[in-house]
Coordinates of C-alpha atoms and ligand atoms in Angstrom, one line a residue:
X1 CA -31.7 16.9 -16.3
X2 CA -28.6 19.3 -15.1
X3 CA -30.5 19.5 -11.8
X4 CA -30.9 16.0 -11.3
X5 CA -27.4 15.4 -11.6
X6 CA -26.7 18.2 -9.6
X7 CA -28.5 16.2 -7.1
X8 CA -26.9 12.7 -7.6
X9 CA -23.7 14.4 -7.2
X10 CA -24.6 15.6 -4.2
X11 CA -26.0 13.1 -2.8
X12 CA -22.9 10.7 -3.1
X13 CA -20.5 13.7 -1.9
X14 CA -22.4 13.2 1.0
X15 CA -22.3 9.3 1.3
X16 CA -18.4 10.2 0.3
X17 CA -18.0 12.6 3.2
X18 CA -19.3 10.3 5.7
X19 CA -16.6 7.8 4.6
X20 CA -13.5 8.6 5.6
X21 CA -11.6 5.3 4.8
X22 CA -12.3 7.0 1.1
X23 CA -9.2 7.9 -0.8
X24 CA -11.5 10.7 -2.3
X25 CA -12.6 11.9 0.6
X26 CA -8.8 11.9 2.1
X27 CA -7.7 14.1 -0.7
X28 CA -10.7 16.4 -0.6
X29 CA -10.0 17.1 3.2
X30 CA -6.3 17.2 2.9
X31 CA -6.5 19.9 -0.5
X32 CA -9.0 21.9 2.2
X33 CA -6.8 22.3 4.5
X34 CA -3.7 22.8 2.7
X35 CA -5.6 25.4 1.1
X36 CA -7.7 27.4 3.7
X37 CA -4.6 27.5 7.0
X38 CA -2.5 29.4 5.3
X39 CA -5.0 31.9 3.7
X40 CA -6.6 32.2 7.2
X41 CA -3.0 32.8 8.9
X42 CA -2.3 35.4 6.2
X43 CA -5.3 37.9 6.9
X44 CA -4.5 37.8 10.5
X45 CA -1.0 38.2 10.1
X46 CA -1.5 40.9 7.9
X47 CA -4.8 42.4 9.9
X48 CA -2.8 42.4 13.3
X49 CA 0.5 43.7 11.7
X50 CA -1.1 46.8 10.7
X51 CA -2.3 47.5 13.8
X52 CA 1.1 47.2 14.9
X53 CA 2.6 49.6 12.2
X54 CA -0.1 51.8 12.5
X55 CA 0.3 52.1 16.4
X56 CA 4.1 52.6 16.1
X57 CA 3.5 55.3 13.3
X58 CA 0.8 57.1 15.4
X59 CA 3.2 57.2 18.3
X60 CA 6.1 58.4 16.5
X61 CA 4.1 61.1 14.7
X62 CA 2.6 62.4 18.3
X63 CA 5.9 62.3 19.7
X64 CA 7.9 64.3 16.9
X65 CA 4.9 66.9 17.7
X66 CA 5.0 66.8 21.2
X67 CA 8.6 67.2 21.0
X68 CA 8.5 70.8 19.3
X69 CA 5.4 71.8 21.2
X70 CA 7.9 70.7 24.6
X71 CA 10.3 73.4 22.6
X72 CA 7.7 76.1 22.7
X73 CA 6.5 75.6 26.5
X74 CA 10.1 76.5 27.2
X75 CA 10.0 78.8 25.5
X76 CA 7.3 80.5 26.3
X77 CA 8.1 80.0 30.1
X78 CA 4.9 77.9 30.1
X79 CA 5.8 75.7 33.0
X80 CA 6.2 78.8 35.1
X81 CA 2.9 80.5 33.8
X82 CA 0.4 78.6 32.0
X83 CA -1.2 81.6 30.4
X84 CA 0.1 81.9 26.8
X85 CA -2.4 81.9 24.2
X86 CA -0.5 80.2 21.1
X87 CA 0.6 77.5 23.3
X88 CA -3.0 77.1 24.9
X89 CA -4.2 76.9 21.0
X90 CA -1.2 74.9 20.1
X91 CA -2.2 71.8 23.0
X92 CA -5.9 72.6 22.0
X93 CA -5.2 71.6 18.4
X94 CA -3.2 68.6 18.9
X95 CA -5.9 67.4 21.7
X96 CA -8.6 67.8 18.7
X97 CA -6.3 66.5 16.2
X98 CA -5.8 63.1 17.9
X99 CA -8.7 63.1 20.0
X100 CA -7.3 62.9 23.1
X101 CA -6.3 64.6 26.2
X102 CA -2.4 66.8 26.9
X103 CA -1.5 67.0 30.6
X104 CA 1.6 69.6 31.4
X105 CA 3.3 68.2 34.6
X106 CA 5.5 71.0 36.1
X107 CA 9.0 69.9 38.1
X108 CA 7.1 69.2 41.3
X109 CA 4.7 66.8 39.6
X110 CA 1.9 69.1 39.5
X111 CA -0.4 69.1 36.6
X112 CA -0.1 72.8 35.1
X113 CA -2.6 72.5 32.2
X114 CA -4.8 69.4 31.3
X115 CA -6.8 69.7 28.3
X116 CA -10.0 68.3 29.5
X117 CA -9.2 70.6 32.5
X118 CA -9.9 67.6 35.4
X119 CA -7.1 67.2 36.7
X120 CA -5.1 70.9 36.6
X121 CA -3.3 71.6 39.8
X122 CA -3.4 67.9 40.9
X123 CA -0.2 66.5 41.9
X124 CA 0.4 63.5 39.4
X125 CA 3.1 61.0 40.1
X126 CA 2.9 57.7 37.9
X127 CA 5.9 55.1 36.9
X128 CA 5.6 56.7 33.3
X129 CA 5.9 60.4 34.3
X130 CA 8.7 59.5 37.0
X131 CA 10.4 57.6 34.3
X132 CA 10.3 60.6 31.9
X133 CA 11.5 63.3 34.7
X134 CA 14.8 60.7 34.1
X135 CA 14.1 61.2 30.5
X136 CA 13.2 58.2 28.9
X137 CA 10.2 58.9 26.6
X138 CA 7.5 56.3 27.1
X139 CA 4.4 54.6 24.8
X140 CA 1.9 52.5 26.1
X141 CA -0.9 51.0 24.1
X142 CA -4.0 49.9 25.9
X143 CA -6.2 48.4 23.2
X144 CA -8.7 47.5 25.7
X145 CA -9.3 51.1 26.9
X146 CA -9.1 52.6 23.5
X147 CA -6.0 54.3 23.8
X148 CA -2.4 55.0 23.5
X149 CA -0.5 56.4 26.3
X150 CA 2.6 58.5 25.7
X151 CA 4.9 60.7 28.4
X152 CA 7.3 63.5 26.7
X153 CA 10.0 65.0 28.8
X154 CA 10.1 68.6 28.5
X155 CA 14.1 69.6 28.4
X156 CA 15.6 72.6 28.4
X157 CA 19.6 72.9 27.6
X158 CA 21.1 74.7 30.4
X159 CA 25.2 76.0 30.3
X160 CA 27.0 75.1 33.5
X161 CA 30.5 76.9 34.3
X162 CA 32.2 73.6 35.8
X163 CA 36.2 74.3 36.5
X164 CA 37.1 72.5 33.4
X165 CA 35.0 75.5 31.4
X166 CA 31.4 75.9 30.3
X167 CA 29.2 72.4 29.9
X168 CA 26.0 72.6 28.0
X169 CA 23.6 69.5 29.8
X170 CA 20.0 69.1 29.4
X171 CA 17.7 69.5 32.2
X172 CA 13.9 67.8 32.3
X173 CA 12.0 70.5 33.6
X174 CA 8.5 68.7 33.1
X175 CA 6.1 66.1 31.4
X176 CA 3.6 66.1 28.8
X177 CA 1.5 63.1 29.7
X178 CA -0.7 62.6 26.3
X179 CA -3.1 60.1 25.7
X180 CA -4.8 59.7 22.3
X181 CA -7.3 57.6 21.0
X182 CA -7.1 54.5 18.7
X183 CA -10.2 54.9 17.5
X184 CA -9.4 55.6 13.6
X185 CA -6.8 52.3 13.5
X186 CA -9.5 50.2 14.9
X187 CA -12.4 51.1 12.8
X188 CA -9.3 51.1 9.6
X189 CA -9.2 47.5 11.1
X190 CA -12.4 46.5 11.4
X191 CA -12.3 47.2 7.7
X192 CA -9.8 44.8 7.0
X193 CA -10.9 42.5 9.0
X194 CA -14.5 42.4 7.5
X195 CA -12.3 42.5 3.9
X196 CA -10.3 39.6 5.0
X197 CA -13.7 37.4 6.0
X198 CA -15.0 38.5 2.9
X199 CA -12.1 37.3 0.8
X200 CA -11.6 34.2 3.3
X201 CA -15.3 33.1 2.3
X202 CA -14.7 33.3 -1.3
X203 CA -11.1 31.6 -1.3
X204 CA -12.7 28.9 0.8
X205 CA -15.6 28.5 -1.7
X206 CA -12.7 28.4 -4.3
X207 CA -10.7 25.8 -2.4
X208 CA -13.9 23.8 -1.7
X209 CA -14.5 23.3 -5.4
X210 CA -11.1 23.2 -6.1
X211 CA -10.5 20.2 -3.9
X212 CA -13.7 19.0 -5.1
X213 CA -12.7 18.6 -8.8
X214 CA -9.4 17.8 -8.0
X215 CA -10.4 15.1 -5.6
X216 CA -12.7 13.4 -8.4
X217 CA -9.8 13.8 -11.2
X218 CA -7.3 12.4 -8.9
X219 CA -8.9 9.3 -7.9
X220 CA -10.7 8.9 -11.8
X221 CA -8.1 6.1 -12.9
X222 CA -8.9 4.2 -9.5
X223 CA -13.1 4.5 -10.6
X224 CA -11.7 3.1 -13.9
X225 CA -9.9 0.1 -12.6
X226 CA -13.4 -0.8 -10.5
X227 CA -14.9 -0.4 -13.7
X228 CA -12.7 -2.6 -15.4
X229 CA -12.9 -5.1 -13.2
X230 CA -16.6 -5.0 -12.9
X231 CA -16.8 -5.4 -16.5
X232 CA -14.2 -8.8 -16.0
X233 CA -16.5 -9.9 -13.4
X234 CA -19.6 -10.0 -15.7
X235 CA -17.7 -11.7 -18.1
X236 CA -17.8 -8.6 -21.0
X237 CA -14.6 -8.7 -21.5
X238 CA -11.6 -11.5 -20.1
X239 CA -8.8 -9.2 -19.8
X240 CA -8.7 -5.8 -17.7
X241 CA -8.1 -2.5 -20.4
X242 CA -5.1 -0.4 -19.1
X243 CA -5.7 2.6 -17.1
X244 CA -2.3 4.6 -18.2
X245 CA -2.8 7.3 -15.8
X246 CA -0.3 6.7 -12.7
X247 CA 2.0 4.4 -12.7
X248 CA 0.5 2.5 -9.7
X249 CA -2.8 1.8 -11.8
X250 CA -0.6 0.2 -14.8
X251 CA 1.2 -2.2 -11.8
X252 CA -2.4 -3.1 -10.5
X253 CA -3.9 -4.1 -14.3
X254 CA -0.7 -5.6 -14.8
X255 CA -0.7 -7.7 -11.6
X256 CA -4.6 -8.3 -12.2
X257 CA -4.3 -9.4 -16.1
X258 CA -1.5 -11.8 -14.6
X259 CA -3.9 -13.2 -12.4
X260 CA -6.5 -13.7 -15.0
X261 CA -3.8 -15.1 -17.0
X262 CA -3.0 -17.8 -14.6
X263 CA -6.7 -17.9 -13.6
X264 CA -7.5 -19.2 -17.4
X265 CA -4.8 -21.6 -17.7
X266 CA -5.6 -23.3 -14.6
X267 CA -9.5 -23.4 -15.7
X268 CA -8.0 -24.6 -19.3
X269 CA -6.1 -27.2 -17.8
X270 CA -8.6 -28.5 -15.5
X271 CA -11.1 -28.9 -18.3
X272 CA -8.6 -30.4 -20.1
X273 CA -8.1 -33.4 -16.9
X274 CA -11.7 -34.0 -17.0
X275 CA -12.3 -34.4 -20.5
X276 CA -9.1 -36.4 -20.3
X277 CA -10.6 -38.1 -16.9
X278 CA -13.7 -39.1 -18.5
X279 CA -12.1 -39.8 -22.1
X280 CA -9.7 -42.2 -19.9
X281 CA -12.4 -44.0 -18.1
X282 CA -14.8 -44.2 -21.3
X283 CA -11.9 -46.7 -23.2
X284 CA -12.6 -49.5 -20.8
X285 CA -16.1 -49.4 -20.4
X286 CA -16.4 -49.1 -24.6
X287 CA -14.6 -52.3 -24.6
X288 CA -16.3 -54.3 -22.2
X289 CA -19.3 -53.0 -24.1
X290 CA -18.2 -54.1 -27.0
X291 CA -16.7 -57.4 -26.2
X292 CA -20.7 -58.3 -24.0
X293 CA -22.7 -57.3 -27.0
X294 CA -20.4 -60.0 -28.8
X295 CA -21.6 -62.7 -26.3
X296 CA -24.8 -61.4 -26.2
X297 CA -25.3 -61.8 -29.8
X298 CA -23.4 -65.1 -30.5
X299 CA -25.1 -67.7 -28.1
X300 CA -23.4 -70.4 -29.8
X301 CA -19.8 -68.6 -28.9
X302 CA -17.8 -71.5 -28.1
X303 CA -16.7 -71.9 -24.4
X304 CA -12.8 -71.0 -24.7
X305 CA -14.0 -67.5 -27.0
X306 CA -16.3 -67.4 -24.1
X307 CA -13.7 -67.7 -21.9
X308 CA -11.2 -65.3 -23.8
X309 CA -13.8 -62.4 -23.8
X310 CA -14.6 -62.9 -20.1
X311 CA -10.9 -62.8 -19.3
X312 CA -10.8 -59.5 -21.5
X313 CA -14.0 -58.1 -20.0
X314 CA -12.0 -58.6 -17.0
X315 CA -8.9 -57.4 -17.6
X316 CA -10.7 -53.6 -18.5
X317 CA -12.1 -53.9 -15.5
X318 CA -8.4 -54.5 -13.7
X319 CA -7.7 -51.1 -16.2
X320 CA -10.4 -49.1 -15.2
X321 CA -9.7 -49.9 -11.1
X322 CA -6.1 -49.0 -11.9
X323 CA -7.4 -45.6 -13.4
X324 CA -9.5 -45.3 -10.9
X325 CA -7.0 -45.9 -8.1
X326 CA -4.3 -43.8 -9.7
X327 CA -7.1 -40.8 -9.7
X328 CA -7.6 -41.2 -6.5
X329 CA -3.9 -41.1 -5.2
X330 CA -3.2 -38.3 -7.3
X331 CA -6.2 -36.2 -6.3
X332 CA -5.3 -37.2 -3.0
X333 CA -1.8 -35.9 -3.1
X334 CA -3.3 -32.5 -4.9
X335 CA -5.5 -32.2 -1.7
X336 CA -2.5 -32.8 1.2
X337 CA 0.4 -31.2 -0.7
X338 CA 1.4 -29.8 3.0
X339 CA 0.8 -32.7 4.7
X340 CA 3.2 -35.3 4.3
X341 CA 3.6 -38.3 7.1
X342 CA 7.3 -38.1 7.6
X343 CA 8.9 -40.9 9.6
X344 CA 12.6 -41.9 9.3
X345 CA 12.7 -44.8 6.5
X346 CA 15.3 -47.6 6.3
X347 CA 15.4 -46.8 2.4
X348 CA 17.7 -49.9 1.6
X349 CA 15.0 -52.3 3.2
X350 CA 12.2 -50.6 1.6
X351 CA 13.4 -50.8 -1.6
X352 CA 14.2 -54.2 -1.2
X353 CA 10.4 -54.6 0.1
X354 CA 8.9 -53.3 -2.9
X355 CA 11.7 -55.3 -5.4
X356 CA 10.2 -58.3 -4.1
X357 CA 6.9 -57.3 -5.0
X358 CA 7.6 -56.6 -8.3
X359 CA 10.2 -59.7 -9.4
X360 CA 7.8 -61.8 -10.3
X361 CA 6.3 -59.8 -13.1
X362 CA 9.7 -59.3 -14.1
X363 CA 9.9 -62.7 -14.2
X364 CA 7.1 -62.7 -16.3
X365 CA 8.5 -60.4 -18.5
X366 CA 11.4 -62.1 -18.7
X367 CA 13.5 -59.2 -17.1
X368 CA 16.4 -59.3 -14.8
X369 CA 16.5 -56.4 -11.6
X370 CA 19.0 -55.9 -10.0
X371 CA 19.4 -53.7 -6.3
X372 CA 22.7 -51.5 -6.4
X373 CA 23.1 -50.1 -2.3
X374 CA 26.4 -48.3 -1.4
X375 CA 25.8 -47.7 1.9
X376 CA 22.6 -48.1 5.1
X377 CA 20.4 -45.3 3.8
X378 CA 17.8 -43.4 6.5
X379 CA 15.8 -40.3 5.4
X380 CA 12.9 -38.4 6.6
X381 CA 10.2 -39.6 4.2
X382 CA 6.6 -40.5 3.8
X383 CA 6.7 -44.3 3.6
X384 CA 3.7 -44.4 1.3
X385 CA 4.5 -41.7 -1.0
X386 CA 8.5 -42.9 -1.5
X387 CA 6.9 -46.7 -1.9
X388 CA 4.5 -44.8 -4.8
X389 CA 7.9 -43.1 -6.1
X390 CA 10.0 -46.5 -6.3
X391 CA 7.6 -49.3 -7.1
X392 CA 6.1 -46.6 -10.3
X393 CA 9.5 -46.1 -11.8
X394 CA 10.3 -49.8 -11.2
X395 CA 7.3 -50.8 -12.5
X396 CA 7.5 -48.7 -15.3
X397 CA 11.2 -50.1 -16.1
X398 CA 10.3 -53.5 -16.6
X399 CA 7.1 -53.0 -18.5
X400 CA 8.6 -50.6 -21.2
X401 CA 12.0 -53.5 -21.1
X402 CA 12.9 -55.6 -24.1
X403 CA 13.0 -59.8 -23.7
X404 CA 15.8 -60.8 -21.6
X405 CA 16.1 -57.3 -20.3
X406 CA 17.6 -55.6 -17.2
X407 CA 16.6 -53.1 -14.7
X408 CA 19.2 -51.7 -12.2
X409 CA 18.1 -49.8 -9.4
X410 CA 21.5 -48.3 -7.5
X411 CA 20.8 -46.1 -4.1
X412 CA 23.4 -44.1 -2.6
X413 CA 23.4 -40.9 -0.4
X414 CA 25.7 -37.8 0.6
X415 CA 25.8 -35.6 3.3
X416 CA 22.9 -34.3 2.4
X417 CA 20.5 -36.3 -0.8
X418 CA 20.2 -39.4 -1.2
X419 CA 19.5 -40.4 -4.5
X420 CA 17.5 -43.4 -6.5
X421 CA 18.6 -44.4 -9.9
X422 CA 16.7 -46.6 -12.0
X423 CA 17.8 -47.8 -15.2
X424 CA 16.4 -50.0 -17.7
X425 CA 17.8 -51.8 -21.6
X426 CA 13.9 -51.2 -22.6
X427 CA 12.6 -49.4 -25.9
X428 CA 13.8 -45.6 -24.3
X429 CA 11.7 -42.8 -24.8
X430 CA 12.1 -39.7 -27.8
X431 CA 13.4 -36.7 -27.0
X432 CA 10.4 -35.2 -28.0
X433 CA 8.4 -36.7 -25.4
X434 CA 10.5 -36.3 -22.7
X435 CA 9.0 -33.1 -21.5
X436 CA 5.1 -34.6 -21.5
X437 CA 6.1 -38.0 -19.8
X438 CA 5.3 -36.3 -16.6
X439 CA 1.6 -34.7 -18.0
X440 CA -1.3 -36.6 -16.6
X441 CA -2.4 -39.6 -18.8
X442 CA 0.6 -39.0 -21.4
X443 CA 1.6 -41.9 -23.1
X444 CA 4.6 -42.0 -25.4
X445 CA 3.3 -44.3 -28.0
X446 CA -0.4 -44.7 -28.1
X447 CA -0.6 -47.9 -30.2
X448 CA 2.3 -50.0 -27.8
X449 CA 1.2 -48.4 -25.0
X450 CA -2.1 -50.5 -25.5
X451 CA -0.2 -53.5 -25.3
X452 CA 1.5 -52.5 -21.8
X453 CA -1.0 -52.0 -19.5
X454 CA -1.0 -48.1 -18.0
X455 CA -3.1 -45.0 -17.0
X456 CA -0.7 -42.5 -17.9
X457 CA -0.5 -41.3 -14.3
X458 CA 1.8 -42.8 -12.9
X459 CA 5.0 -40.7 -13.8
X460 CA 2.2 -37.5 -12.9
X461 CA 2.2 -39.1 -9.5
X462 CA 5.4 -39.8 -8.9
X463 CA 6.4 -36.1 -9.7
X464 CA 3.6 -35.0 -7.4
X465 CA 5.1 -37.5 -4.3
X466 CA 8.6 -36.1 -5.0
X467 CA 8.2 -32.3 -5.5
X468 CA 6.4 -32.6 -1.9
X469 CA 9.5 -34.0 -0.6
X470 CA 11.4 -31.0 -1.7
X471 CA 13.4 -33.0 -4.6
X472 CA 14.2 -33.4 -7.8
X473 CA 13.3 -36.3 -10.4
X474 CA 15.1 -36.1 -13.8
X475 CA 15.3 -39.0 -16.9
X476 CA 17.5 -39.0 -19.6
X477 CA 16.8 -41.8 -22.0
X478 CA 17.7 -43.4 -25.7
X479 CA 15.2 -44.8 -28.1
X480 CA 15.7 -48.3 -28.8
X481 CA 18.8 -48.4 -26.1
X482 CA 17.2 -47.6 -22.3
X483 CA 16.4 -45.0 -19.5
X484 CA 17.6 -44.0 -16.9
X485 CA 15.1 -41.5 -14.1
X486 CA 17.2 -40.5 -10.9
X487 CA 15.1 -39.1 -8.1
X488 CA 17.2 -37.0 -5.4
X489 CA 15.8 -36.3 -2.4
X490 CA 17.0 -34.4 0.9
X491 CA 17.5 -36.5 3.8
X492 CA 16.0 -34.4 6.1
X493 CA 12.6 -33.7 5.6
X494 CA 12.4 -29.6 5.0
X495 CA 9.6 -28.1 6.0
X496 CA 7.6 -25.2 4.3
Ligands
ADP1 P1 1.9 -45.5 -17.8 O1 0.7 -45.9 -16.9 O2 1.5 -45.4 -19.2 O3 3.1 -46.2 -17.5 P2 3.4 -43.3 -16.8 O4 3.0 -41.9 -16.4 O5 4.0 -44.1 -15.7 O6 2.1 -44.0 -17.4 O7 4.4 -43.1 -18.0 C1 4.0 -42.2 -19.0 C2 4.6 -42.7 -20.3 O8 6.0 -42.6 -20.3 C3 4.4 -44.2 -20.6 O9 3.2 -44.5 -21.2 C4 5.6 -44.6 -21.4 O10 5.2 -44.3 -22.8 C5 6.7 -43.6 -21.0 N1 7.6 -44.3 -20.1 C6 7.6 -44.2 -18.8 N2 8.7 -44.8 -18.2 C7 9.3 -45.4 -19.3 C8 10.5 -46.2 -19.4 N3 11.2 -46.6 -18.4 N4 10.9 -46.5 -20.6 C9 10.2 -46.1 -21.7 N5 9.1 -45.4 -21.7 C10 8.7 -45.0 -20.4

């Protein structure tokens, strides 16, 4: 069992790894290297510093010797004659000691004693031992050859009588050349080094898993939102649960619970427009149902009842068309929301143009409308959609109007609106309803509203046709006393 998912986990660190677009697999490489450089820059700081120390310690050891040894050979005249036992003992000790190799150069650059005894009696003249007859001491260290390369100048204090009195001044009278090996600080660090590979392997397997478990905790909340949403998809559960962990994953749910929010409302409310659709276009067809299976089983039906049902069979049918019709435009309207046809509009002769359409049902109704125009109005308007706008709200005036009732429709414009106003004496609307009159098949009072012929659409529509012209529509109305719906609208047509 623990093997297997050993092995799972594995695996998909592998399909991680291969992914770099992964957020996981970011933070993994990113807590790697943050992790390893440093360690890796320490051991070789610290490995190559100590060869530097050690070097500079060895040196300064070796010279502090050679120094009182370069006391003796004066001393014991060893420059002149290189036969003195305790100094012969004395350069063979320090050669042993530091494995390496003591040459004596005498004033006239000629090697009195050389430890390894190859070069004694040579003449030796090199940049360090001229530099040291000046009596500059000089180190050299040659990790390539193995070695460390000193010159010591051998002084002697000498008193001059000058005419200003006795002057003590110190004279080089020869050069120890020394060269000792390295050979203990390497192998000291080649020991570190070997420790620091050691400890870099196991601080990298630490870091690995580190950045391993760290990787997977960090990005946990972002596993949990997929989850979540997963869970949302397959319809478990309709909302996402939070994921409290950063604040970044409480925005996302947040933003995503939003969207499912408004995601349900709009799936509400179009279930609600086609029960209300087919509820709508069921009324008619009930009727003329109805008012058929009447005829159908009455064959003696006198002619004018005849005639009265056929008129009302006919009339639905007028209903249902209208329904039908008004479906269409709004659905329409829904579809091309960015697409208006906008041409500039004489609006005073197209209201005119749809007034006279309308006066004689007003007639009908017994209604008087009257055209208000304060001055030549042209806008940037769709044609169709303004003529939907005016001849709804028209419409709409005279058939909710009272007997000998008026309609006044008044257009005027400023520098930048023009504005439509249409006001009727008819039955008003309640406050209450005022906020639904623009909902799609609302109707303020059922039972009249039968009488007056409607859809319920055509304030829906209107709306639609002047939101998409980037204006405003407004009513403000008293039951029993009138209405009055003003529609502003920007002369120039504003796009976006
Ligand atoms: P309808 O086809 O029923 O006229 P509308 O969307 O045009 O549909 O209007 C919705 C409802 O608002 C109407 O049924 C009516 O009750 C009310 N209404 C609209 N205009 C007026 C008005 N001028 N006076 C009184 N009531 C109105």
């Amino acid at each position: 069992m623990q093997k297997q998912w050993l092995q799972e986990k594995w695996k998909k660190l592998l399909e991680h790894l291969w992914n770099l677009r992964s957020l996981k697999v970011r933070l993994f490489v990113l807590i790697l290297v943050v992790g390893t450089i440093p360690s890796i820059l320490m051991c070789n700081v610290i490995v190559s510093n100590y060869e530097e120390r050690s070097v500079g310690l060895r040196v300064n050891t070796v010279q502090n010797q050679l120094k009182i040894l370069a006391n003796h050979l004066i001393y014991y005249n060893y420059l002149e004659s290189s036969t003195s036992e305790t100094i012969n003992a004395e350069l063979e000790m320090l050669s042993n000691l530091y494995d390496g190799r003591v040459q004596i150069v005498g004033g006239n650059f000629k090697v009195v004693k050389d430890t390894y005894g190859l070069s004694q009696g040579k003449i030796m003249i090199s940049e360090g031992v001229i530099r040291c007859f000046n009596g500059e001491s000089t180190s050299n260290y040659l990790p390539d050859l193995g070695y460390i390369e000193m010159t010591t100048p051998i002084t002697e204090k000498v008193i001059e009588l000058t005419p200003q009195g006795e002057k003590e001044t110190t004279v080089v009278r020869g050069v120890m050349l020394t060269s000792i090996s390295n050979e203990s600080i390497v192998s000291t660090r080649e020991v570190l080094e070997r420790n620091a590979i050691i400890l870099q392997g196991v601080m990298l397997v630490f870091i690995i898993g580190l950045a391993l478990v760290l990787a997977e905790f960090l990005t946990r909340p972002f596993e949990k939102i997929t989850q979540s949403i997963r869970g949302v998809k397959e319809g478990h559960v309709d909302k996402m649960v939070a994921v409290p962990d950063y604040s970044e994953t409480v925005h996302i749910v947040d933003a995503f619970n939003q969207l499912l929010g408004r995601m349900k409302m709009l799936d509400e409310s179009r279930q609600e427009f086609v029960s209300n659709v087919s509820h709508e276009l069921k009324t008619p067809l009930t009727s003329m149902k109805v008012l058929s299976d009447a005829l159908l089983s009455n064959p003696d039906t006198p002619a004018e009842i005849y005639r009265e049902f056929m008129e009302d069979i006919g009339a639905e049918i007028d209903r249902e068309n209208q329904i039908i019709n008004d479906l269409l435009a709004l659905v329409k309207m829904d579809k091309t929301a960015a697409d208006l046809n906008v041409s500039a509009v004489n609006m005073n002769e197209l209201t005119e143009l749809i007034l006279k359409r309308l006066r004689p049902l007003a007639r009908k109704r017994d209604v008087e409308v009257l055209f208000e125009s304060f001055r030549t109005v042209i806008a940037d308007v769709d044609e169709v959609k303004m003529t939907l706008i005016i001849s709804n709200l028209v419409d709409n005036a005279i058939k909710y109007n009272k007997e000998h009732g008026l309609v006044k429709i008044s257009l005027n414009a400023d520098h930048q609106f023009f504005t439509i106003e249409v006001q009727d004496t008819g039955i008003g609307i309640p406050e209450d309803d005022l906020a639904q009159i623009y909902e799609r098949f609302y109707r303020v009072d059922k039972s009249h509203a039968r009488e007056v012929a409607g859809t319920g659409l055509g304030l829906a529509i209107t709306r639609n046709a002047v939101l998409m012209h980037k204006g405003t529509i407004t009513v403000s109305s008293k039951v029993g006393e009138g209405t009055i719906f003003v529609v502003k609208i920007p002369l120039t047509h504003i796009v976006g």
